[in-house]
Coordinates of C-alpha atoms (C1' of nucleotides) in Angstrom, one line a residue:
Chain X
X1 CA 0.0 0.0 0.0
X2 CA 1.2 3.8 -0.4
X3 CA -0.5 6.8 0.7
X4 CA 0.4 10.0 -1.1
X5 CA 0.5 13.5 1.1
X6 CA 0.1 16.6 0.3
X7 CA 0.1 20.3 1.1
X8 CA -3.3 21.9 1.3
X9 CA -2.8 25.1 -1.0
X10 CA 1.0 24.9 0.2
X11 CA 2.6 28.0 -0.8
X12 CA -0.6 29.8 1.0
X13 CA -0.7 27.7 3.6
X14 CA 3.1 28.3 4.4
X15 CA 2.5 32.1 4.5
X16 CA -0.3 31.8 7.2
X17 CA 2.3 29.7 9.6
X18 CA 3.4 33.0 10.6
X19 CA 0.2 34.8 9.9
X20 CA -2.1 33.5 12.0
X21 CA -4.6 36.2 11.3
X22 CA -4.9 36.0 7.5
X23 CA -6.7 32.0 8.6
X24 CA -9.7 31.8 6.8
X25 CA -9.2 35.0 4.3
X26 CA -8.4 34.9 0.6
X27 CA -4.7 34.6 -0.3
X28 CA -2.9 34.4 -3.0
X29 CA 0.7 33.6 -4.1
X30 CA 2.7 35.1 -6.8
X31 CA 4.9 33.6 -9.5
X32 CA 8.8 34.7 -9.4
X33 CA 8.5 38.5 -11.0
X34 CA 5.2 39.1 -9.4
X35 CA 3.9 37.6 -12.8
X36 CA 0.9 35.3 -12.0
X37 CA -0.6 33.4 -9.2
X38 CA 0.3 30.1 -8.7
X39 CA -1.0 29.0 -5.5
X40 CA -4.3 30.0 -4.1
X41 CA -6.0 29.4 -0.6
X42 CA -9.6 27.8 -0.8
X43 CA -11.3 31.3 -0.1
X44 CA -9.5 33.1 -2.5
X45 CA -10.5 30.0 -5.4
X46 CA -14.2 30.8 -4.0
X47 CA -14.4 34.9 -5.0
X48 CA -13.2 33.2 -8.4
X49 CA -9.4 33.7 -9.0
X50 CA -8.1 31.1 -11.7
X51 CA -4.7 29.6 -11.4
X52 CA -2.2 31.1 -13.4
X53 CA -3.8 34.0 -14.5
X54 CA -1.5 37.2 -15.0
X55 CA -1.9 39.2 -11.5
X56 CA -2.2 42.5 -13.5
X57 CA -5.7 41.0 -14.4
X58 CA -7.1 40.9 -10.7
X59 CA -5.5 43.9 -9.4
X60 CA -9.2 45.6 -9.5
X61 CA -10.7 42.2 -7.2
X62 CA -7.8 43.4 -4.6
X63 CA -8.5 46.9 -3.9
X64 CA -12.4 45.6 -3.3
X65 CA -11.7 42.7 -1.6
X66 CA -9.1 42.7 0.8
X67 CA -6.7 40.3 -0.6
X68 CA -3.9 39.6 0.5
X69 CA -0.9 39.0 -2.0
X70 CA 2.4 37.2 -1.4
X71 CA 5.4 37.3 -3.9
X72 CA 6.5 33.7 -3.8
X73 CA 8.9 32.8 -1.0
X74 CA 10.9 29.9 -2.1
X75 CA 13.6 30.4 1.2
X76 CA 10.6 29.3 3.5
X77 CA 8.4 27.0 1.4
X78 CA 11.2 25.1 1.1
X79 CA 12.4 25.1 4.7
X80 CA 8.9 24.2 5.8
X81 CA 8.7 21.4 3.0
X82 CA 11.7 19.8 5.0
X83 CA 10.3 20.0 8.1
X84 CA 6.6 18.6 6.3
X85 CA 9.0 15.7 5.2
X86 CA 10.7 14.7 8.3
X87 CA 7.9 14.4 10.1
X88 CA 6.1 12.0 7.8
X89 CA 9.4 10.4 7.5
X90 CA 9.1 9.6 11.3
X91 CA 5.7 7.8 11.1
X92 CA 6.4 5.0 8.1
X93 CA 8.8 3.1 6.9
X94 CA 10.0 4.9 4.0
X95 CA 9.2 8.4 1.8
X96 CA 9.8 9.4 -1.7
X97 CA 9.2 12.9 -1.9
X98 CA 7.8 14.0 -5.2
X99 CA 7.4 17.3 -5.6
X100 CA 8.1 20.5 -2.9
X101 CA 4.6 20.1 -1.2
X102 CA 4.0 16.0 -1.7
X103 CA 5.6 12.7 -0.9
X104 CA 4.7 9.3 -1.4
X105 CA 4.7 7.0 1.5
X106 CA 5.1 2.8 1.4
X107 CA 2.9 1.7 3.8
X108 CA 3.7 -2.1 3.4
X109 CA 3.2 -4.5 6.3
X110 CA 1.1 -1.7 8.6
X111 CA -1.9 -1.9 9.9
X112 CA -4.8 0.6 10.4
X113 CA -4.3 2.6 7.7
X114 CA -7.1 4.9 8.3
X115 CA -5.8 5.7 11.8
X116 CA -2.3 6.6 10.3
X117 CA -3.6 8.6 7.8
X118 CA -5.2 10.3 10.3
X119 CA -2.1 10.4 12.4
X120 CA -0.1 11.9 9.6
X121 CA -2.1 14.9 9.3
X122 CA -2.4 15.5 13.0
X123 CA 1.3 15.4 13.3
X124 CA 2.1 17.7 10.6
X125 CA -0.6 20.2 11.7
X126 CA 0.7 20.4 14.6
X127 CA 4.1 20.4 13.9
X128 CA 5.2 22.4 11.2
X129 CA 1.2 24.1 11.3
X130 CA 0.2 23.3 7.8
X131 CA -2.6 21.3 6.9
X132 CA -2.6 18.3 4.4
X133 CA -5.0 15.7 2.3
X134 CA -3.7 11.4 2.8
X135 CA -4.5 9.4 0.1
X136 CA -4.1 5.4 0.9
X137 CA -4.1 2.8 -1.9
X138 CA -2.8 -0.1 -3.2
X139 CA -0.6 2.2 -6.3
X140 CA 0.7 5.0 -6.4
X141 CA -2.2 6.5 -9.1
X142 CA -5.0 5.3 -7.2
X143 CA -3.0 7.0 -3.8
X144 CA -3.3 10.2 -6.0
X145 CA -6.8 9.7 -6.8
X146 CA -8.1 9.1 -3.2
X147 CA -6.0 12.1 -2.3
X148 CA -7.4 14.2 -5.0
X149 CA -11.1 13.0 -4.0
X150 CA -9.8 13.8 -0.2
X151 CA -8.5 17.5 -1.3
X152 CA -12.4 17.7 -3.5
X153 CA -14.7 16.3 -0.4
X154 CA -12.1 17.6 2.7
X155 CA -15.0 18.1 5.7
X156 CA -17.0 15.0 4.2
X157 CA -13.6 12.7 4.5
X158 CA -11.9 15.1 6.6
X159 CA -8.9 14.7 4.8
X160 CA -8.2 10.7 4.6
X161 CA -9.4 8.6 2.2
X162 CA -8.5 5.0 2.4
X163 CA -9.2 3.1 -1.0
X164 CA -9.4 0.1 0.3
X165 CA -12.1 0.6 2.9
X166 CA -14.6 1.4 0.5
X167 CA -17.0 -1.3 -0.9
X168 CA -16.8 -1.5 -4.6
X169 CA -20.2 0.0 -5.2
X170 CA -18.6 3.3 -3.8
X171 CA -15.4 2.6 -5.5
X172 CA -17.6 2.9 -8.8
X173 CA -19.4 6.1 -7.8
X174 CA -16.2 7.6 -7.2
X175 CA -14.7 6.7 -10.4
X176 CA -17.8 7.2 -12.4
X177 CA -17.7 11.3 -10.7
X178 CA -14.5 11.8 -11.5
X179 CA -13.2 13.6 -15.3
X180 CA -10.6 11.5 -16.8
X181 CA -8.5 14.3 -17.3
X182 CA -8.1 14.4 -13.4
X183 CA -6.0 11.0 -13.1
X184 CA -2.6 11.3 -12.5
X185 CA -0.6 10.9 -15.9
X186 CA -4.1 12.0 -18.3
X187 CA -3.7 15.8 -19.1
X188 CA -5.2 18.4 -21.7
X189 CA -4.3 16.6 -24.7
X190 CA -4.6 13.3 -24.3
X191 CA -7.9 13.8 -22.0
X192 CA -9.5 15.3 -25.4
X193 CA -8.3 12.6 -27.5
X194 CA -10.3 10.1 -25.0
X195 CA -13.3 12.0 -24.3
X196 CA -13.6 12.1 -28.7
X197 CA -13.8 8.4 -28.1
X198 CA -16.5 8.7 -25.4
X199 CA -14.0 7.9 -22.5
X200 CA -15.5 10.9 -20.2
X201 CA -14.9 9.4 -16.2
X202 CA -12.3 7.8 -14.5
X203 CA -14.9 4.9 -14.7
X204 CA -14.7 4.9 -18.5
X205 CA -10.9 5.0 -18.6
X206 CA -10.2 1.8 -16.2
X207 CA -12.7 -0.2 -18.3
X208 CA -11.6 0.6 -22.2
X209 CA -10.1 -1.6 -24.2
X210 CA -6.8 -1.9 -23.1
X211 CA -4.8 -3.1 -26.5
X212 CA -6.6 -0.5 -28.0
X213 CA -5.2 2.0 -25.4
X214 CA -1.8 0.9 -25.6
X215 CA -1.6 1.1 -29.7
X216 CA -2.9 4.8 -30.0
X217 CA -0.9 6.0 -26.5
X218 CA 1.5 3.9 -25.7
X219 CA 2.7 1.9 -23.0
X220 CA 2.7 5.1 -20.5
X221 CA -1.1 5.4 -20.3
X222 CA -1.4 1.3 -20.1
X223 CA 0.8 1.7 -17.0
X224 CA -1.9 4.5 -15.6
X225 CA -4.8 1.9 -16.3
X226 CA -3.6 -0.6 -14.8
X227 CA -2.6 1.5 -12.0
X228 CA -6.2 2.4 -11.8
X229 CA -7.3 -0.9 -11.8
X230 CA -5.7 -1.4 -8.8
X231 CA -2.2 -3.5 -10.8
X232 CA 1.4 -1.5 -9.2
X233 CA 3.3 -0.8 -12.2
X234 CA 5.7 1.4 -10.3
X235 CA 7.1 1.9 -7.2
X236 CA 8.7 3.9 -4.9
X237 CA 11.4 5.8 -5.6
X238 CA 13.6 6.5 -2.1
X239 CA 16.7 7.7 -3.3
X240 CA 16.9 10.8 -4.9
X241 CA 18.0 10.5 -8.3
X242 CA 20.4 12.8 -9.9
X243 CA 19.5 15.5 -12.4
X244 CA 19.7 14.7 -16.0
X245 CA 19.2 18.4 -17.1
X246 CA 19.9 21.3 -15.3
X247 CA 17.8 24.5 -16.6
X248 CA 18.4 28.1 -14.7
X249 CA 16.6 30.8 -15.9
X250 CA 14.6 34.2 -14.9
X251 CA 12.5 37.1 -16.8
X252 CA 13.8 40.0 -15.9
X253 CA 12.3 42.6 -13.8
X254 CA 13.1 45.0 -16.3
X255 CA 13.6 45.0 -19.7
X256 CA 17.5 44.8 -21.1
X257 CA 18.6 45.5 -24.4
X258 CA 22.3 45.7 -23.7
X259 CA 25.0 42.9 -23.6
X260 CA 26.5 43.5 -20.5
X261 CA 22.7 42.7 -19.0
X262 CA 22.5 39.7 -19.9
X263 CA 26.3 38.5 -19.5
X264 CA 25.2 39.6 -16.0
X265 CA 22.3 37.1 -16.0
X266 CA 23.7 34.4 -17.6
X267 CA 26.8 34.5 -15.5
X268 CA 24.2 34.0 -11.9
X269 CA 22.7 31.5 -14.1
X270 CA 26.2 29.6 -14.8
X271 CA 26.8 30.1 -11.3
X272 CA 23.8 28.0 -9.7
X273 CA 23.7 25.2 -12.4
X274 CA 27.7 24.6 -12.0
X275 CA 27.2 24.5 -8.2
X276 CA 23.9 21.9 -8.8
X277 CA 26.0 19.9 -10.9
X278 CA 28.4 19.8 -8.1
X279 CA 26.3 19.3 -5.4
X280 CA 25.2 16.0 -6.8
X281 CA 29.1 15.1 -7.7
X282 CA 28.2 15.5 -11.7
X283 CA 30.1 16.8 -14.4
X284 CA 28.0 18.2 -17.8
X285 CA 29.4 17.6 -21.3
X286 CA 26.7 19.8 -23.1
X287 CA 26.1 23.8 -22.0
X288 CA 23.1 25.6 -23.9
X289 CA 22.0 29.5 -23.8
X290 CA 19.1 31.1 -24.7
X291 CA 17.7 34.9 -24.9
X292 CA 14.1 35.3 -25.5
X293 CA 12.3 38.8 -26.2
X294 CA 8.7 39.4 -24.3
X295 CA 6.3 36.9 -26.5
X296 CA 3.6 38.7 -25.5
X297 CA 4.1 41.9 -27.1
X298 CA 2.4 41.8 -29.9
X299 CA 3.5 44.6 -31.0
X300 CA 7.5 44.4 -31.0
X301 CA 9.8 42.4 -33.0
X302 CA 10.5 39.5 -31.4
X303 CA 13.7 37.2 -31.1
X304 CA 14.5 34.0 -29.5
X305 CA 18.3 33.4 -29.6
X306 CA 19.1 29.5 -28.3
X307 CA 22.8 28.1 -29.2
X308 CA 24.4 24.7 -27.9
X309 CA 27.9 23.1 -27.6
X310 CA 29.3 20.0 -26.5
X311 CA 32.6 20.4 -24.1
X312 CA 35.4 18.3 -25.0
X313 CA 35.6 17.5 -21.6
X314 CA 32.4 17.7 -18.9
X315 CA 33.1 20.0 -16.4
X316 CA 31.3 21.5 -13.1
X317 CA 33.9 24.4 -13.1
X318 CA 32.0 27.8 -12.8
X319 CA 34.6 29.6 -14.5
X320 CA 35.4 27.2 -17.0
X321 CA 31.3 26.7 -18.1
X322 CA 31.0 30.8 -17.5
X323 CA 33.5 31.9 -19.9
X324 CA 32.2 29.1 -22.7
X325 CA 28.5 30.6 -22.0
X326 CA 29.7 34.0 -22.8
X327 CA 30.9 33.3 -25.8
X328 CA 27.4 31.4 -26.8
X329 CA 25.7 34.9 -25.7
X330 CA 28.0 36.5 -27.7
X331 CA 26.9 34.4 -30.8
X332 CA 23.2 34.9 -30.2
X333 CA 22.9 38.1 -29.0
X334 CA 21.8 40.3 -31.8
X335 CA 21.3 44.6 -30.8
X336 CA 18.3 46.3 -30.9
X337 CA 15.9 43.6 -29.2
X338 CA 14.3 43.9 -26.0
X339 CA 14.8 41.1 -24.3
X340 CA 13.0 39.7 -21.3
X341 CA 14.2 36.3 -19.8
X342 CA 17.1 34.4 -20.0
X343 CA 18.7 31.0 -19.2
X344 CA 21.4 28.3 -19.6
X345 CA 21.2 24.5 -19.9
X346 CA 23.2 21.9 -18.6
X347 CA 22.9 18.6 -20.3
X348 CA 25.0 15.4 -21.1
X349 CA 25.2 14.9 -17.4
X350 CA 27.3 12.2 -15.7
X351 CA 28.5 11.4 -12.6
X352 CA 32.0 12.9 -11.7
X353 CA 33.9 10.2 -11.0
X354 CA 33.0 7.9 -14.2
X355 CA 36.4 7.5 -16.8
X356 CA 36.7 10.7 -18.5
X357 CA 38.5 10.6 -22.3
X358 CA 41.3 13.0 -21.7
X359 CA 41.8 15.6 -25.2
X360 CA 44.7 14.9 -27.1
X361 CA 45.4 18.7 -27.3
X362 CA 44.4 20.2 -24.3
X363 CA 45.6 17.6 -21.2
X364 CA 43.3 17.9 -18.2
X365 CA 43.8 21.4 -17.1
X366 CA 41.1 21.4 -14.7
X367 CA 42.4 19.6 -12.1
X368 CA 43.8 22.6 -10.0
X369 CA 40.1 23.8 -10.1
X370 CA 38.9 21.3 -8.2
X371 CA 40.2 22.6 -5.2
X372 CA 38.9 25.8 -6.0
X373 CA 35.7 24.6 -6.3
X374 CA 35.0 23.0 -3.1
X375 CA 36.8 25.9 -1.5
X376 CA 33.8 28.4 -3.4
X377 CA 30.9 25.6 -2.4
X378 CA 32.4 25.5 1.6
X379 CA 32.4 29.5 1.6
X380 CA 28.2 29.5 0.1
X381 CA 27.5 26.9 2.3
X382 CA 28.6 28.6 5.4
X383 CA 27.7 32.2 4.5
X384 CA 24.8 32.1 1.7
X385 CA 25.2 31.7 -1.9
X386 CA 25.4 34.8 -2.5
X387 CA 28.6 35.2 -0.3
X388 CA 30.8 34.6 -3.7
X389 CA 30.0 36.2 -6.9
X390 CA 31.7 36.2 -10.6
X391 CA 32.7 39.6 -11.3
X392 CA 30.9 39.4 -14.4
X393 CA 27.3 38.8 -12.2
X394 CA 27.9 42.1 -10.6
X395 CA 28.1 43.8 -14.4
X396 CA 24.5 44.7 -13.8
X397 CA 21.9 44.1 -11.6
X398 CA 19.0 45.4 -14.1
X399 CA 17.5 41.7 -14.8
X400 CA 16.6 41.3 -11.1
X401 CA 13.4 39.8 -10.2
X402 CA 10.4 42.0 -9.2
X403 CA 9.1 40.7 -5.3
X404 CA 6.9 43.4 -4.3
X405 CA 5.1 41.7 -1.4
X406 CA 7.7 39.0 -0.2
X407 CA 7.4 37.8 3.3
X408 CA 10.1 37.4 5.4
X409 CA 12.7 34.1 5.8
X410 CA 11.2 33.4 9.2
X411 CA 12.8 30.2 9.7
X412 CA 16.5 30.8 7.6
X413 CA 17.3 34.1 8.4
X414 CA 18.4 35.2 11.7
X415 CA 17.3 38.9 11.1
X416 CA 14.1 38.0 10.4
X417 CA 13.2 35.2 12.4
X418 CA 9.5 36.1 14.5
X419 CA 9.8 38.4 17.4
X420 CA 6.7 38.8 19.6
Chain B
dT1 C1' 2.6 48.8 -18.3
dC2 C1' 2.0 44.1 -16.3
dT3 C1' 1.9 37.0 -18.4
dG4 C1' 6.9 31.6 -13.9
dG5 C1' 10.4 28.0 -13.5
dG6 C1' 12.1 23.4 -13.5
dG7 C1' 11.7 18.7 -14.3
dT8 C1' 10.6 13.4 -16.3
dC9 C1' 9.7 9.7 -19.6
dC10 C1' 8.7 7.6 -24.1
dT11 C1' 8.7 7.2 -29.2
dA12 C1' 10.0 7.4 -33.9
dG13 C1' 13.4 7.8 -37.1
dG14 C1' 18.1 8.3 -38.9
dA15 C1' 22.9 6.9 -38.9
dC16 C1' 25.7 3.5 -38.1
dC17 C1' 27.7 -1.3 -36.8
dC18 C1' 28.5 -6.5 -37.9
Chain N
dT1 C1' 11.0 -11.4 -60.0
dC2 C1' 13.6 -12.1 -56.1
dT3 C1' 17.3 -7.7 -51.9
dG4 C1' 18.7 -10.3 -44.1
dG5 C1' 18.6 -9.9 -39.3
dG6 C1' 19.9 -7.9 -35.3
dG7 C1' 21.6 -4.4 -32.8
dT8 C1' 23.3 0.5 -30.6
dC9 C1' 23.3 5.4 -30.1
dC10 C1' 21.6 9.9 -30.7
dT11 C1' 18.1 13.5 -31.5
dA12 C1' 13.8 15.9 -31.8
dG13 C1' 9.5 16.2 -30.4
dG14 C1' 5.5 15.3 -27.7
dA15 C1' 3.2 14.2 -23.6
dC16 C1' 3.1 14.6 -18.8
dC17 C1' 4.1 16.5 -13.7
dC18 C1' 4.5 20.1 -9.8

DNA sequence: TCTGGGGTCCTAGGACCC
DNA sequence: TCTGGGGTCCTAGGACCC
């Protein structure tokens, strides 16, 4: 069995932690740049603000009604996810944690699911003070279904849904009142492509024709049907898996037009992915960069600059991946645009310690960097990441985000932890 | 005026190997 | 007229997730 947990409204429910007052009133959370909402408490869904919409369009229903806006936070949602984590961690035997405000749990061998379910959320309520939905099934789709229909009916089930306590009569009804398009692993495109062929519920989709399923979509929507039926196809996944791609990238709070900008932007950019790749002991062998211009402006030229190169020898060197970035900026950038976001890509990832194929031409210079290195990742570790810079970040600081409303680091920074 | 960021997996097809 | 069989690796693109 696995139960699958997860944040109520997380982002919103990690701001109220330390604003106890703003229980109960609409909230909303921003998206980096103050662009568009991307997390919503439950009163705030009810006075009829959509997810994702551009927060320019709903400035007019926050002078009327007294919402309350947050630019996002990540310092403390992800401080608080940690703390969500250990603490489910110390009720069952083992976690994967699947996204910043969810984990899957293996509940194998235990008994009473319905009580732990129940213990879960108590323990994390009271804990780390943000509430969550339990989901309890035998796969991880159907755990994602019984925690969706938990989130959908939260004071019927008050948050715990246990699959297998149900008879299958209500099994059915369940299934039969639920789009297909809400299963875990059935999106936009594929949900249309079903519903032309009649599939409309959850009820539909575990009884079609499987052959026929697998033959126009593959074997991944197979694996979800017979994950609905109530057939694991996968399982947990404990250890954390290294990154395969490593993307950084930002709009800019303003717009840039000059070079020296974005060599700024690209060089933070370099910075963080070299010091991901690091992190989890990984070299890259590829290094992309792209400039885009504002896509939604009709009314402007527009220009999306993207170049690629594989290294002759991977590398998690800062400098080293910095200076060969440049020099793809310096390709793509063309004058005159205005450009709005930014980003570089690391790819070809392995780990560091595999057999590298040493150039003929250019022995392995990079050894002396290593040192360096985990010399620069000791110093951001003790005294913040931003504690050492490349002089080329500091060119500019135009491209800086936009965080109107943030909310203190309560829990991560001393200056602003909560005084009473 | 103002519209986020970061991932995964699978498939099909081409180039190439013996 | 008739043109093998079995494989690997890589890439681009599409779908999905939060």
């Amino acid at each position: 069995m696995f139960a699958l947990i997860d944040g109520n409204n997380f982002y919103c429910s990690c701001e109220r932690v330390y604003r106890p007052e703003l229980k109960q009133q609409p909230i909303i959370v921003l998206s980096n740049n103050d662009g568009c909402v991307i997390s919503r408490s439950s009163e705030a869904k009810d006075i009829g603000i959509k997810m994702g919409v551009p927060y320019f369009q709903i400035q007019h229903l926050i002078q009327q009604r007294k919402l309350t806006v947050f630019s996002s936070n990540y310092e403390l949602y992800a401080d608080l996810s940690r703390r969500m984590m250990n603490t489910i961690a110390s009720l069952v035997p083992a976690i994967e944690i699947y996204s910043i405000d969810e984990c899957f749990a293996d509940l194998h061998n235990l008994n009473n699911l319905h009580q732990l379910g129940h213990n879960i959320r108590n323990r994390i309520q009271q804990w780390v003070g943000i509430p969550t939905c339990v989901g309890i099934a035998p796969t991880r789709t159907l755990a994602k279904f019984c925690n969706h229909l938990a989130k959908r009916h939260r004071h019927h089930f008050n948050g715990v849904i246990v699959w297998t306590d149900w008879n299958s009569n209500i099994q059915q009804r369940a299934l039969a009142s639920t789009p297909v398009n809400e299963i875990w692993g059935i999106g936009h495109r594929i949900g249309q492509k079903l519903a032309a062929q009649g599939i409309h519920t959850a009820l539909d989709f575990i009884n079609a024709h499987t052959p026929t399923l697998r033959k126009q979509f593959g074997v991944v929507l197979e694996r979800t049907q017979r994950e609905m039926q109530g057939l694991p196809c996968s399982e947990l996944i404990i250890n954390e898996a290294s990154r395969q791609h490593i993307v950084r990238s930002r709009s800019f709070g303003n717009i840039i037009t000059s070079l020296d900008g974005l060599q700024a932007a690209i060089s933070h950019h370099i910075s963080a992915g070299a010091a991901k790749l690091r992190q989890q002991n990984s070299h890259a062998h590829i290094i992309s960069v792209f400039i885009y211009t504002n896509r939604f402006r009709h009314d402007q030229s527009q220009y999306n600059g993207y170049q690629s190169i594989k290294l002759p020898q991977p590398s998690a060197d800062t400098l080293t991946l910095n200076h060969i970035a440049q020099n793809l900026l310096r390709n793509i950038y063309r004058p005159g645009y205005e450009y709005k976001k930014c980003g570089i890509e690391l790819s070809g990832i392995e780990p560091a310690q595999t057999f590298q194929q040493q150039d003929l031409l250019y022995p392995n210079q990079h050894n002396h960097r290593t040192k360096l290195m985990s010399a620069w990742d000791n110093i951001t570790s003790r005294y913040g990441r931003n504690s050492i810079q490349l002089g080329s970040e500091l060119q500019s600081n135009h491209w800086h985000m936009t965080r109107a409303q943030l909310s203190p680091c309560y829990t991560t920074q001393f200056l602003e932890i909560l005084t009473i």
